[in-house]
C-alpha cells in the first residue's frame, strides 16, 4: 500500500510537470509516509463505516485548504488520501487504474482551463472555479453514497465497478464539454474585442475625414475673406483678419499624425493604439507624439498584446486628461528579436512602482485598480513579454518588449 | 580610456563641439581622447575598424553624405555595441525619439534648444560614470538581455529587492524603475554580490536598502514592506550590521 501511495504521488507530480529531483523525491517519501501513518490505524482499528467517515473528513479539509491556498502540499495530501481510500475500500486494482485515468483526464482539463482562464476576466474565472468545486463536490458525494450503500447492502462487486466506471466516464465527458464551451466563449470574446477596436478606429477616421472637410470649407471661406480686404485695399484690416484666423488654423492642423501607425501590423493592434490615442487627442489638450520608424508585423500573442497595450495606453491617456500641459509619447521600434513599445506620459507625482501593480491599488479616485494588475497577470502568463516601468525627468515610462517567437521553434 | 568621435558637417558647429569636449576633458581630467573630428562618416568607420576601446560618438543626424547619421550610428553599433552614441540634431521629432530606442543612443542634443555646452558636459560625465562603473568590481551591474540589441543594465546599488510572482517571472525593483521579465530567483542570486540575501521563498533583498526591521517585517527605503522567513533573520541582521559599520 505504501508503494501504491508513492506511485500515486509520482503520477500526480508528473501531472503538475514538476521535475523529479533529489529534494522532490525525499518530499514525496516523507508525505507518503505521513499519509500512510495517518491512515494505517483507521484501516485496522476501526470498523469500515467510521474509517470512511474519518477519511472523508480528512480529505475534505485537505481539499478546502488546497482550493483556498492553492497549496501544492495540501493538494498532494488530498490526492494521496483519495487514491488510498479507493484502494483501501475496494482493494481492487482496476479501480486504481481507473482513478489514475480520471486524474490524468482531470489534470489535462485543468491545465487547459488554466491556460484559457488566464485570458478571461475575473467573473469567468470565478465561475470556472465554482464549476470545478461543484464538480468535485458531486463526485465526492456520489463516491460516499456508493460506499455507504455498499456497507448497508453489499452489492455485487462487478456492479460497483460498472457504476464507478460510468461515473468517471460522465465526469470526463462533462469536463471535455465544459472545456470546449469555455474555448468557444473565449473565441467569441476575442473576435468581439478586436471588432470593437476596429469599429473605434473606423469611427475616429470618419471623424477625421469630417474634420478635414470642415477645414477645407473654412479655408475657402477664409480665402474669400481675403478677397474682400484686397478689393477694398485695406491692409490694416487684412492684417487683423489674418492674425485672428491664423491661430485657429494652426491649432486645427496640429492634430496628430496617425499615418505613422500604418506601419504597425496586424490591424487589430494598430486599431487599439489608434483608437486610444485618438480618444486622448479628442478629449483633452494633450500633445501627442507618435514614432514608428520602421514597418513591422507582430504575430506573437497578438490578443494579449492588444489587451496590455490597451491598459497601458488607457492609463497614460487618463493621466494626461488631468494635466493641462500633458505630453504623451507612443513609440514602436523593431529590434533584432522583437518589438519594443514605449509609452511615455508626463506625471506630476511619483507613484510607488511596486504598489501600482497590485490588485485593488489605484491612484484614481473611482478606479477599480484592476488595470495594471491584469496587465501583470498577462505578462506573467506569456514568456514573450517583459515590462520595464520607469519614472524619469517628470515622465512615467512604460517599455513593453515583445519577443518574437518564430513559428517553427 | 574612452575615445571620442565627432561627426558633424557644419564646420562651425564641429569646431564648437570639439572645443567644448576638449576643454571639459582637460578641466575634469577625464581619461578620454578625441580620436577624430570630421565631416566624413567613412573616416569614423575606417578608424573604428582598428580601434579596440569603447567610444563616445557625437553624430549629426542630417549629414550631407551618402551615409547619414542614422546609418553611421547603425554601423557603429555593429563594431562597438556598448559605445555611447549622442545624436545632434536641429529638431526634436518623434522619429528621433524612436531612433533613440532603436539604436540605444545615450542622449540627443537639439541645436538651438539645448545649451550645447552643458549638454555635452552631461553626456561626457554620464558616459564616464557608466564606463568606469563597468570596470570596478564593487559597483557591478545586474545585466540581462531582452533581445540581441537590447540589453538592460541595472547598477546593483540601485536595486531594492528582487521578487517573483511565479517561479519564472522575476521583478526587479529600484527606486525609480520596475523591471518584469523571464528569469528565476536562483539564477539571479548566483550573479549578485553578497549584500543581497534571500529572505523569503519569493524575495531577495539588498541589505543596504533596508531602513528598518520589525520582528520579521523588513521596511525598505521606498516604503515597501517585505515579510522575511524566520530562519533568515539572523543572517539579515548580521548583514545589516556590517553595512552600517561600513557607512
XYZ file of C-alpha atoms in Angstrom:
656
model
C 0.000 0.000 0.000
C 2.869 2.309 0.849
C 4.335 1.734 -2.586
C 1.000 2.482 -4.101
C 0.782 5.853 -2.393
C 4.223 6.738 -3.676
C 3.227 5.699 -7.162
C 0.129 7.882 -6.996
C 2.232 10.736 -5.840
C 4.653 10.418 -8.708
C 1.756 10.336 -11.161
C 0.456 13.485 -9.536
C 3.784 15.277 -9.717
C 4.178 14.337 -13.351
C 0.765 15.859 -13.951
C 1.991 19.096 -12.480
C 5.064 18.903 -14.699
C 7.385 19.028 -11.722
C 10.844 17.625 -12.341
C 11.688 14.676 -10.128
C 14.934 15.605 -8.448
C 16.570 14.599 -5.187
C 14.730 17.067 -2.997
C 11.372 16.295 -4.567
C 11.798 12.542 -4.124
C 12.539 13.000 -0.440
C 9.468 15.196 -0.127
C 7.341 12.559 -1.806
C 8.630 9.857 0.516
C 8.003 11.938 3.630
C 4.490 12.948 2.659
C 3.598 9.413 1.606
C 4.912 8.051 4.881
C 2.911 10.623 6.817
C -0.268 9.805 4.968
C 0.400 6.118 5.434
C 0.870 6.524 9.174
C -2.272 8.630 9.483
C -4.400 6.220 7.514
C -2.959 2.989 8.872
C -4.707 2.949 12.282
C -8.026 3.528 10.619
C -7.552 0.511 8.477
C -7.071 -1.932 11.307
C -8.599 -0.365 14.361
C -11.876 0.924 13.170
C -14.976 -0.561 11.594
C -15.394 0.172 7.901
C -18.017 2.852 8.217
C -16.058 5.023 10.670
C -12.992 4.632 8.566
C -14.799 6.045 5.556
C -16.144 8.948 7.573
C -12.768 9.811 9.090
C -11.039 9.585 5.746
C -13.714 11.721 4.143
C -13.423 14.475 6.711
C -9.679 14.451 6.405
C -9.841 14.639 2.642
C -12.491 17.358 2.673
C -10.377 19.525 4.929
C -7.383 18.976 2.682
C -9.494 19.818 -0.364
C -10.836 23.009 1.121
C -7.336 24.017 2.125
C -5.864 23.219 -1.256
C -8.515 25.231 -3.069
C -8.274 28.138 -0.719
C -4.498 28.400 -0.648
C -3.560 26.756 -3.930
C -1.133 24.881 -1.789
C 0.643 22.111 -3.565
C 1.354 20.172 -0.411
C -2.301 20.107 0.579
C -3.201 19.034 -2.914
C -0.721 16.212 -2.724
C -2.147 15.037 0.577
C -5.593 15.265 -0.874
C -4.788 13.161 -3.897
C -2.794 10.658 -1.927
C -5.672 10.176 0.506
C -8.103 9.889 -2.310
C -6.126 7.176 -4.022
C -5.558 5.462 -0.756
C -9.210 5.467 0.122
C -10.214 3.933 -3.129
C -7.623 1.263 -2.760
C -8.388 0.569 0.852
C -12.092 0.324 0.409
C -12.280 -1.672 -2.707
C -8.894 -3.310 -2.766
C -9.144 -3.776 -6.441
C -6.500 -2.920 -8.929
C -8.960 -1.976 -11.660
C -10.195 0.896 -9.520
C -6.736 2.180 -9.092
C -6.150 2.210 -12.839
C -9.471 3.916 -13.410
C -8.762 6.518 -10.786
C -5.384 7.241 -12.371
C -7.051 7.620 -15.756
C -9.632 10.005 -14.374
C -6.949 12.067 -12.666
C -4.904 12.354 -15.807
C -8.011 13.492 -17.671
C -8.939 15.935 -14.965
C -5.364 17.206 -14.827
C -5.253 17.805 -18.573
C -8.602 19.533 -18.470
C -7.398 21.599 -15.544
C -4.327 22.665 -17.482
C -6.477 23.727 -20.408
C -8.648 25.771 -18.051
C -5.629 27.351 -16.552
C -4.301 28.463 -19.913
C -7.665 29.702 -21.027
C -8.865 31.322 -17.863
C -5.775 33.498 -17.702
C -7.250 35.237 -20.715
C -10.708 35.602 -19.272
C -11.731 38.240 -16.850
C -12.426 37.928 -13.164
C -16.052 36.797 -13.345
C -15.471 33.971 -15.763
C -12.516 32.736 -13.751
C -14.683 32.631 -10.692
C -17.383 30.698 -12.490
C -14.832 28.168 -13.697
C -13.567 27.779 -10.146
C -17.112 27.350 -8.890
C -17.769 24.717 -11.503
C -14.659 22.814 -10.505
C -15.633 22.932 -6.861
C -19.183 21.798 -7.516
C -17.913 19.078 -9.824
C -15.540 17.816 -7.175
C -18.279 18.002 -4.578
C -20.716 15.981 -6.614
C -18.126 13.337 -7.375
C -17.362 13.047 -3.705
C -20.989 12.751 -2.772
C -21.549 10.005 -5.279
C -18.500 8.210 -4.027
C -19.544 8.377 -0.442
C -23.082 7.373 -1.322
C -21.710 4.347 -3.106
C -19.517 3.412 -0.200
C -22.312 3.781 2.284
C -24.578 1.817 0.052
C -22.117 -0.972 -0.065
C -21.842 -1.008 3.699
C -25.583 -1.180 4.181
C -26.423 -3.559 1.408
C -23.386 -5.234 -0.131
C -23.728 -5.278 -3.852
C -22.076 -7.496 -6.339
C -18.571 -6.106 -6.861
C -18.798 -6.091 -10.670
C -21.842 -3.859 -10.363
C -19.826 -1.418 -8.254
C -17.015 -1.365 -10.779
C -19.502 -0.776 -13.519
C -21.174 2.095 -11.663
C -17.845 3.711 -10.911
C -16.760 3.403 -14.479
C -19.911 5.187 -15.558
C -19.344 7.994 -13.068
C -15.783 8.550 -14.182
C -16.761 8.482 -17.809
C -19.505 11.021 -17.170
C -17.175 13.276 -15.292
C -14.609 13.095 -18.055
C -17.210 13.891 -20.716
C -18.550 16.765 -18.648
C -15.096 18.219 -18.287
C -14.420 17.957 -22.002
C -17.723 19.594 -22.879
C -17.125 22.399 -20.462
C -13.611 22.978 -21.763
C -14.925 23.244 -25.285
C -17.596 25.692 -24.265
C -15.034 27.848 -22.458
C -12.843 27.821 -25.510
C -15.765 28.760 -27.718
C -16.707 31.615 -25.451
C -13.162 32.864 -25.458
C -13.022 32.871 -29.253
C -16.219 34.871 -29.446
C -14.881 37.321 -26.892
C -11.636 37.771 -28.793
C -13.494 38.469 -32.009
C -15.818 40.867 -30.209
C -12.942 42.779 -28.786
C -10.977 43.124 -31.989
C -14.187 44.083 -33.779
C -14.888 46.778 -31.210
C -11.360 48.078 -31.633
C -11.703 48.220 -35.388
C -15.041 49.990 -35.003
C -13.459 52.610 -32.776
C -10.692 53.078 -35.276
C -13.110 53.470 -38.167
C -15.175 55.980 -36.198
C -12.114 58.025 -35.406
C -11.049 58.028 -39.031
C -14.518 59.097 -40.130
C -14.391 61.919 -37.646
C -11.044 62.969 -39.034
C -12.455 62.909 -42.551
C -15.323 65.150 -41.410
C -12.858 67.477 -39.750
C -10.837 67.636 -42.926
C -13.945 68.510 -44.938
C -14.844 71.203 -42.439
C -11.344 72.533 -42.588
C -11.421 72.775 -46.368
C -14.716 74.594 -46.206
C -13.388 77.048 -43.628
C -10.276 77.512 -45.653
C -12.259 78.565 -48.724
C -14.271 80.998 -46.632
C -11.079 82.457 -45.306
C -9.747 82.994 -48.837
C -12.970 84.755 -49.805
C -12.449 86.982 -46.775
C -9.012 87.930 -48.129
C -10.610 88.774 -51.447
C -12.865 91.257 -49.684
C -9.975 93.058 -47.998
C -7.934 93.075 -51.167
C -10.812 94.597 -53.075
C -11.011 97.426 -50.504
C -7.220 97.640 -50.405
C -7.446 97.639 -46.598
C -4.048 96.464 -45.381
C -4.690 97.021 -41.676
C -7.960 95.161 -41.817
C -6.255 92.376 -43.717
C -3.573 92.119 -41.080
C -6.089 91.905 -38.218
C -8.119 89.336 -40.139
C -5.079 87.214 -40.815
C -3.948 87.343 -37.190
C -7.365 86.301 -35.964
C -7.654 83.267 -38.172
C -4.083 82.118 -38.452
C -4.112 80.873 -34.883
C -7.315 78.935 -35.398
C -5.865 77.152 -38.368
C -2.592 76.492 -36.721
C -4.451 74.674 -33.971
C -6.555 72.749 -36.454
C -3.530 71.480 -38.343
C -1.678 70.500 -35.176
C -3.704 67.300 -34.921
C -1.746 64.123 -34.510
C -0.459 62.267 -37.495
C -1.947 58.833 -37.326
C -0.414 57.798 -40.616
C 2.692 56.721 -38.710
C 0.538 53.968 -37.252
C 0.017 52.480 -40.723
C 3.349 50.770 -40.280
C 2.020 48.655 -37.423
C 0.583 45.271 -38.287
C -1.710 43.350 -37.747
C -4.662 45.754 -37.951
C -6.157 44.868 -34.571
C -3.060 46.123 -32.760
C -2.999 49.229 -34.930
C -6.697 49.646 -34.145
C -6.198 49.559 -30.378
C -3.349 52.045 -30.493
C -5.085 54.407 -32.895
C -8.372 54.338 -31.030
C -6.787 55.102 -27.653
C -4.509 57.826 -28.990
C -7.325 59.469 -30.925
C -9.543 59.432 -27.858
C -6.777 61.233 -25.967
C -6.487 63.704 -28.809
C -10.202 64.418 -28.800
C -10.624 64.537 -25.039
C -8.022 66.986 -23.833
C -5.277 69.373 -24.717
C -2.732 66.612 -24.827
C 0.263 66.845 -27.076
C 0.835 63.516 -28.712
C 3.994 62.272 -30.375
C 3.928 59.088 -32.377
C 7.110 57.494 -33.583
C 7.139 54.352 -35.677
C 10.249 54.462 -37.837
C 10.031 51.054 -39.453
C 7.219 48.902 -40.673
C 6.705 45.677 -38.733
C 4.239 42.929 -38.124
C 3.863 41.042 -34.898
C 2.063 37.757 -34.566
C 3.225 36.599 -31.127
C 0.418 36.625 -28.565
C -1.423 39.316 -30.519
C -4.561 39.138 -28.419
C -2.755 39.536 -25.100
C -0.597 42.254 -26.593
C -3.750 44.161 -27.552
C -5.032 43.944 -24.004
C -1.782 45.026 -22.372
C -1.284 47.921 -24.783
C -4.903 48.911 -24.223
C -4.413 49.017 -20.461
C -1.125 50.925 -20.620
C -2.500 53.453 -23.113
C -5.702 53.908 -21.125
C -3.658 54.727 -18.048
C -1.455 57.153 -19.955
C -4.449 58.882 -21.547
C -6.222 59.196 -18.220
C -3.126 60.600 -16.562
C -2.903 63.188 -19.331
C -6.526 64.262 -19.014
C -5.930 65.593 -15.534
C -2.951 67.610 -16.646
C -3.319 70.743 -18.750
C 0.140 70.626 -20.326
C 0.375 66.913 -20.786
C 2.572 65.178 -23.302
C 2.017 61.626 -24.435
C 4.553 59.756 -26.493
C 3.991 56.473 -28.230
C 6.875 54.706 -29.899
C 7.095 51.314 -31.524
C 10.522 50.145 -32.569
C 11.614 46.956 -34.237
C 14.581 45.350 -32.523
C 16.603 42.292 -33.531
C 14.345 39.663 -31.980
C 11.208 41.538 -31.138
C 9.286 44.747 -30.914
C 9.694 47.414 -28.263
C 6.673 49.542 -27.424
C 7.319 52.667 -25.378
C 4.555 54.709 -23.825
C 5.538 57.880 -22.011
C 3.335 60.391 -20.301
C 4.028 63.370 -18.110
C 3.348 62.771 -14.453
C 3.476 65.172 -11.552
C 3.758 62.785 -8.652
C 5.923 59.707 -8.442
C 3.788 56.629 -7.869
C 5.016 53.708 -5.803
C 6.131 51.377 -8.543
C 5.615 48.118 -6.715
C 2.229 49.080 -5.357
C 0.557 50.213 -8.560
C 0.740 46.688 -9.946
C -1.096 45.166 -7.003
C -4.728 44.301 -7.155
C -7.114 46.983 -5.940
C -4.418 49.639 -5.829
C -5.243 52.793 -7.706
C -4.207 56.391 -7.995
C -7.613 57.343 -9.347
C -10.487 58.309 -7.149
C -13.051 55.933 -8.576
C -10.786 53.455 -10.356
C -11.034 49.769 -9.636
C -7.263 49.308 -9.546
C -7.508 46.304 -11.825
C -5.784 47.583 -14.959
C -2.118 47.132 -14.186
C -2.873 44.067 -12.102
C -4.447 42.428 -15.142
C -1.521 43.554 -17.278
C 0.966 41.979 -14.914
C -1.027 38.728 -14.924
C -0.890 38.673 -18.719
C 2.856 39.379 -18.711
C 3.351 36.604 -16.185
C 1.395 34.149 -18.337
C 3.331 34.859 -21.534
C 7.092 34.290 -21.552
C 7.498 36.588 -24.547
C 6.634 39.788 -22.668
C 8.851 41.851 -20.444
C 7.944 45.199 -18.986
C 10.077 47.997 -17.634
C 8.377 50.791 -15.759
C 10.372 53.923 -15.012
C 9.919 57.416 -13.754
C 12.424 59.750 -15.321
C 12.545 63.541 -15.590
C 8.849 64.002 -14.983
C 7.856 61.236 -17.340
C 6.163 57.979 -16.448
C 7.597 55.485 -18.907
C 6.373 52.013 -19.748
C 8.587 49.916 -22.014
C 6.950 46.728 -23.186
C 9.211 44.356 -25.051
C 7.651 41.528 -27.025
C 9.998 38.778 -28.034
C 9.098 37.441 -31.404
C 8.681 33.706 -31.426
C 9.188 32.065 -34.767
C 6.533 29.529 -35.592
C 8.894 26.668 -36.283
C 10.726 26.947 -32.952
C 40.322 55.062 -21.968
C 37.332 56.304 -23.925
C 37.718 57.512 -27.480
C 35.674 60.472 -28.612
C 34.459 60.654 -32.197
C 32.742 63.715 -33.621
C 30.970 63.652 -36.958
C 29.270 66.889 -37.992
C 29.181 68.506 -41.439
C 28.744 72.095 -40.333
C 32.344 73.163 -39.690
C 31.361 75.911 -37.264
C 29.345 73.526 -35.137
C 32.038 70.923 -35.356
C 34.653 73.293 -34.023
C 32.337 74.356 -31.233
C 31.666 70.781 -30.151
C 35.301 69.740 -30.436
C 36.456 72.724 -28.407
C 33.804 72.052 -25.789
C 34.778 68.389 -25.428
C 38.478 69.223 -25.350
C 38.031 71.808 -22.628
C 35.925 69.565 -20.460
C 38.342 66.638 -20.719
C 41.203 68.900 -19.679
C 39.368 70.601 -16.827
C 37.904 67.441 -15.334
C 40.964 65.377 -16.208
C 38.886 62.554 -17.666
C 40.576 59.505 -19.244
C 39.359 60.364 -22.723
C 40.860 61.476 -26.028
C 39.419 62.900 -29.194
C 40.282 60.427 -31.907
C 38.653 62.191 -34.782
C 36.580 65.212 -35.591
C 35.366 65.040 -39.141
C 32.565 65.645 -41.594
C 33.061 62.331 -43.348
C 31.342 59.263 -41.817
C 33.648 56.949 -43.752
C 36.554 58.361 -41.753
C 34.857 57.365 -38.498
C 34.219 53.852 -39.778
C 37.787 53.487 -41.010
C 39.151 54.424 -37.586
C 36.669 52.144 -35.862
C 37.945 49.050 -37.658
C 41.316 49.109 -35.920
C 40.083 50.511 -32.641
C 39.620 48.269 -29.650
C 38.455 50.641 -26.903
C 34.906 51.761 -26.359
C 33.922 55.192 -27.578
C 31.635 58.178 -27.335
C 30.184 59.304 -30.637
C 28.680 62.733 -31.291
C 26.829 62.392 -34.560
C 24.827 64.868 -36.577
C 21.747 63.086 -37.870
C 21.440 65.013 -41.132
C 24.823 64.600 -42.770
C 25.338 65.790 -46.325
C 26.770 62.481 -47.337
C 25.749 59.106 -48.764
C 25.784 57.655 -45.271
C 23.636 59.770 -42.991
C 23.927 59.916 -39.209
C 21.469 57.086 -38.685
C 23.295 54.689 -40.977
C 26.548 55.680 -39.325
C 25.129 55.006 -35.867
C 23.889 51.587 -37.019
C 27.371 50.803 -38.371
C 28.951 51.935 -35.097
C 26.618 49.659 -33.161
C 27.978 46.696 -35.096
C 31.601 47.486 -34.229
C 31.080 48.846 -30.731
C 27.837 47.512 -29.248
C 28.439 49.110 -25.832
C 29.607 52.513 -27.040
C 27.822 55.746 -26.199
C 26.053 57.446 -29.073
C 24.836 61.034 -28.789
C 22.767 62.473 -31.631
C 22.953 66.120 -32.550
C 20.042 67.478 -34.484
C 18.135 70.626 -35.363
C 14.642 69.447 -34.493
C 13.135 67.122 -31.959
C 10.740 64.836 -33.795
C 9.014 61.654 -32.728
C 11.071 59.895 -35.346
C 14.180 60.815 -33.431
C 12.718 59.622 -30.158
C 12.076 56.247 -31.713
C 15.567 56.106 -33.162
C 16.988 56.644 -29.740
C 15.410 53.362 -28.691
C 16.251 51.620 -31.934
C 19.966 52.365 -31.701
C 20.121 52.543 -27.907
C 21.565 56.031 -28.111
C 22.540 57.595 -24.820
C 21.131 61.036 -25.477
C 20.354 63.554 -28.170
C 21.099 67.233 -28.234
C 18.815 69.628 -30.061
C 20.722 72.520 -31.621
C 19.309 75.864 -30.594
C 17.004 74.477 -27.924
C 19.565 72.988 -25.605
C 22.587 74.626 -24.186
C 25.203 72.784 -26.206
C 27.949 73.174 -23.650
C 26.107 71.881 -20.581
C 24.575 69.017 -22.520
C 27.937 67.866 -23.832
C 29.326 68.072 -20.312
C 26.451 65.992 -19.005
C 26.962 63.369 -21.709
C 30.680 63.095 -21.084
C 30.166 62.883 -17.324
C 27.443 60.269 -17.717
C 29.489 58.168 -20.141
C 32.490 58.356 -17.861
C 30.440 57.235 -14.875
C 28.874 54.354 -16.771
C 32.163 53.309 -18.290
C 34.068 53.245 -15.013
C 31.054 51.586 -13.405
C 31.508 48.710 -15.807
C 35.125 48.151 -14.777
C 35.184 48.348 -10.980
C 34.009 45.130 -9.351
C 32.331 46.800 -6.369
C 29.888 48.712 -8.448
C 28.841 45.844 -10.646
C 25.642 45.813 -12.597
C 22.885 43.320 -12.989
C 22.683 42.821 -16.723
C 20.100 40.973 -18.729
C 19.423 40.813 -22.444
C 15.895 41.150 -23.717
C 16.997 40.955 -27.292
C 20.281 40.781 -29.160
C 20.296 44.548 -29.458
C 18.556 45.447 -26.222
C 20.500 44.856 -23.040
C 19.332 46.312 -19.770
C 21.924 47.006 -17.138
C 20.981 47.980 -13.615
C 23.597 49.068 -11.081
C 23.289 46.723 -8.102
C 23.455 49.722 -5.754
C 20.125 50.915 -7.075
C 18.284 47.653 -6.604
C 15.979 47.436 -3.593
C 14.845 43.881 -3.980
C 14.008 41.025 -6.329
C 10.746 39.181 -6.204
C 8.878 36.571 -8.208
C 5.181 36.147 -8.858
C 5.528 32.736 -10.461
C 8.809 30.796 -10.221
C 9.858 32.127 -13.637
C 8.571 35.688 -13.535
C 11.162 37.917 -11.919
C 10.569 41.510 -10.853
C 13.451 43.838 -10.028
C 12.591 46.948 -8.064
C 14.779 50.020 -7.844
C 13.813 53.430 -6.517
C 12.871 54.732 -9.948
C 12.123 51.643 -12.009
C 10.482 48.258 -12.057
C 11.543 45.517 -14.450
C 9.478 42.429 -15.063
C 10.820 39.606 -17.220
C 11.502 35.875 -17.531
C 14.115 34.778 -15.006
C 14.390 32.837 -11.766
C 15.459 33.961 -8.298
C 18.019 31.174 -8.039
C 19.746 32.254 -11.231
C 19.648 35.879 -10.121
C 21.174 35.029 -6.739
C 24.210 33.465 -8.403
C 25.048 36.757 -10.115
C 24.653 39.074 -7.143
C 27.144 40.429 -4.606
C 26.918 39.126 -1.016
C 24.872 42.031 0.333
C 21.884 40.512 -1.453
C 20.203 37.967 0.775
C 17.397 35.578 0.135
C 14.914 36.462 2.870
C 11.913 34.511 1.709
C 10.938 31.942 -0.901
C 9.969 34.775 -3.231
C 12.328 37.593 -2.267
C 15.974 38.609 -2.437
C 16.686 41.898 -0.658
C 19.543 44.352 -0.838
C 20.508 44.617 2.818
C 21.918 48.112 2.175
C 18.444 49.316 1.360
C 16.598 48.112 4.440
C 15.531 51.071 6.534
C 14.082 49.166 9.491
C 13.409 45.681 10.750
C 10.445 44.864 12.984
C 10.311 41.246 14.059
C 10.162 39.563 10.643
C 8.962 42.518 8.603
C 11.536 44.372 6.537
C 10.820 48.008 5.723
C 12.544 49.064 2.535
C 13.709 52.569 1.688
C 10.858 53.208 -0.712
C 8.221 52.301 1.881
C 7.575 48.739 0.731
C 7.369 46.061 3.357
C 8.611 42.519 2.891
C 7.866 39.573 5.112
C 11.018 37.595 5.796
C 11.189 33.972 6.834
C 12.299 33.478 10.437
C 15.310 31.366 9.620
C 16.905 34.135 7.527
C 16.500 36.882 10.152
C 19.900 36.374 11.917
C 21.670 36.440 8.565
C 19.920 39.654 7.567
C 20.676 41.269 10.906
C 24.347 40.394 10.569
C 24.471 41.785 7.038
C 22.738 44.997 8.116
C 25.212 45.440 10.934
C 28.130 45.103 8.550
C 26.662 47.580 6.121
C 26.094 50.083 8.921
C 29.685 49.748 10.028
C 30.862 50.443 6.522
C 28.752 53.540 6.219
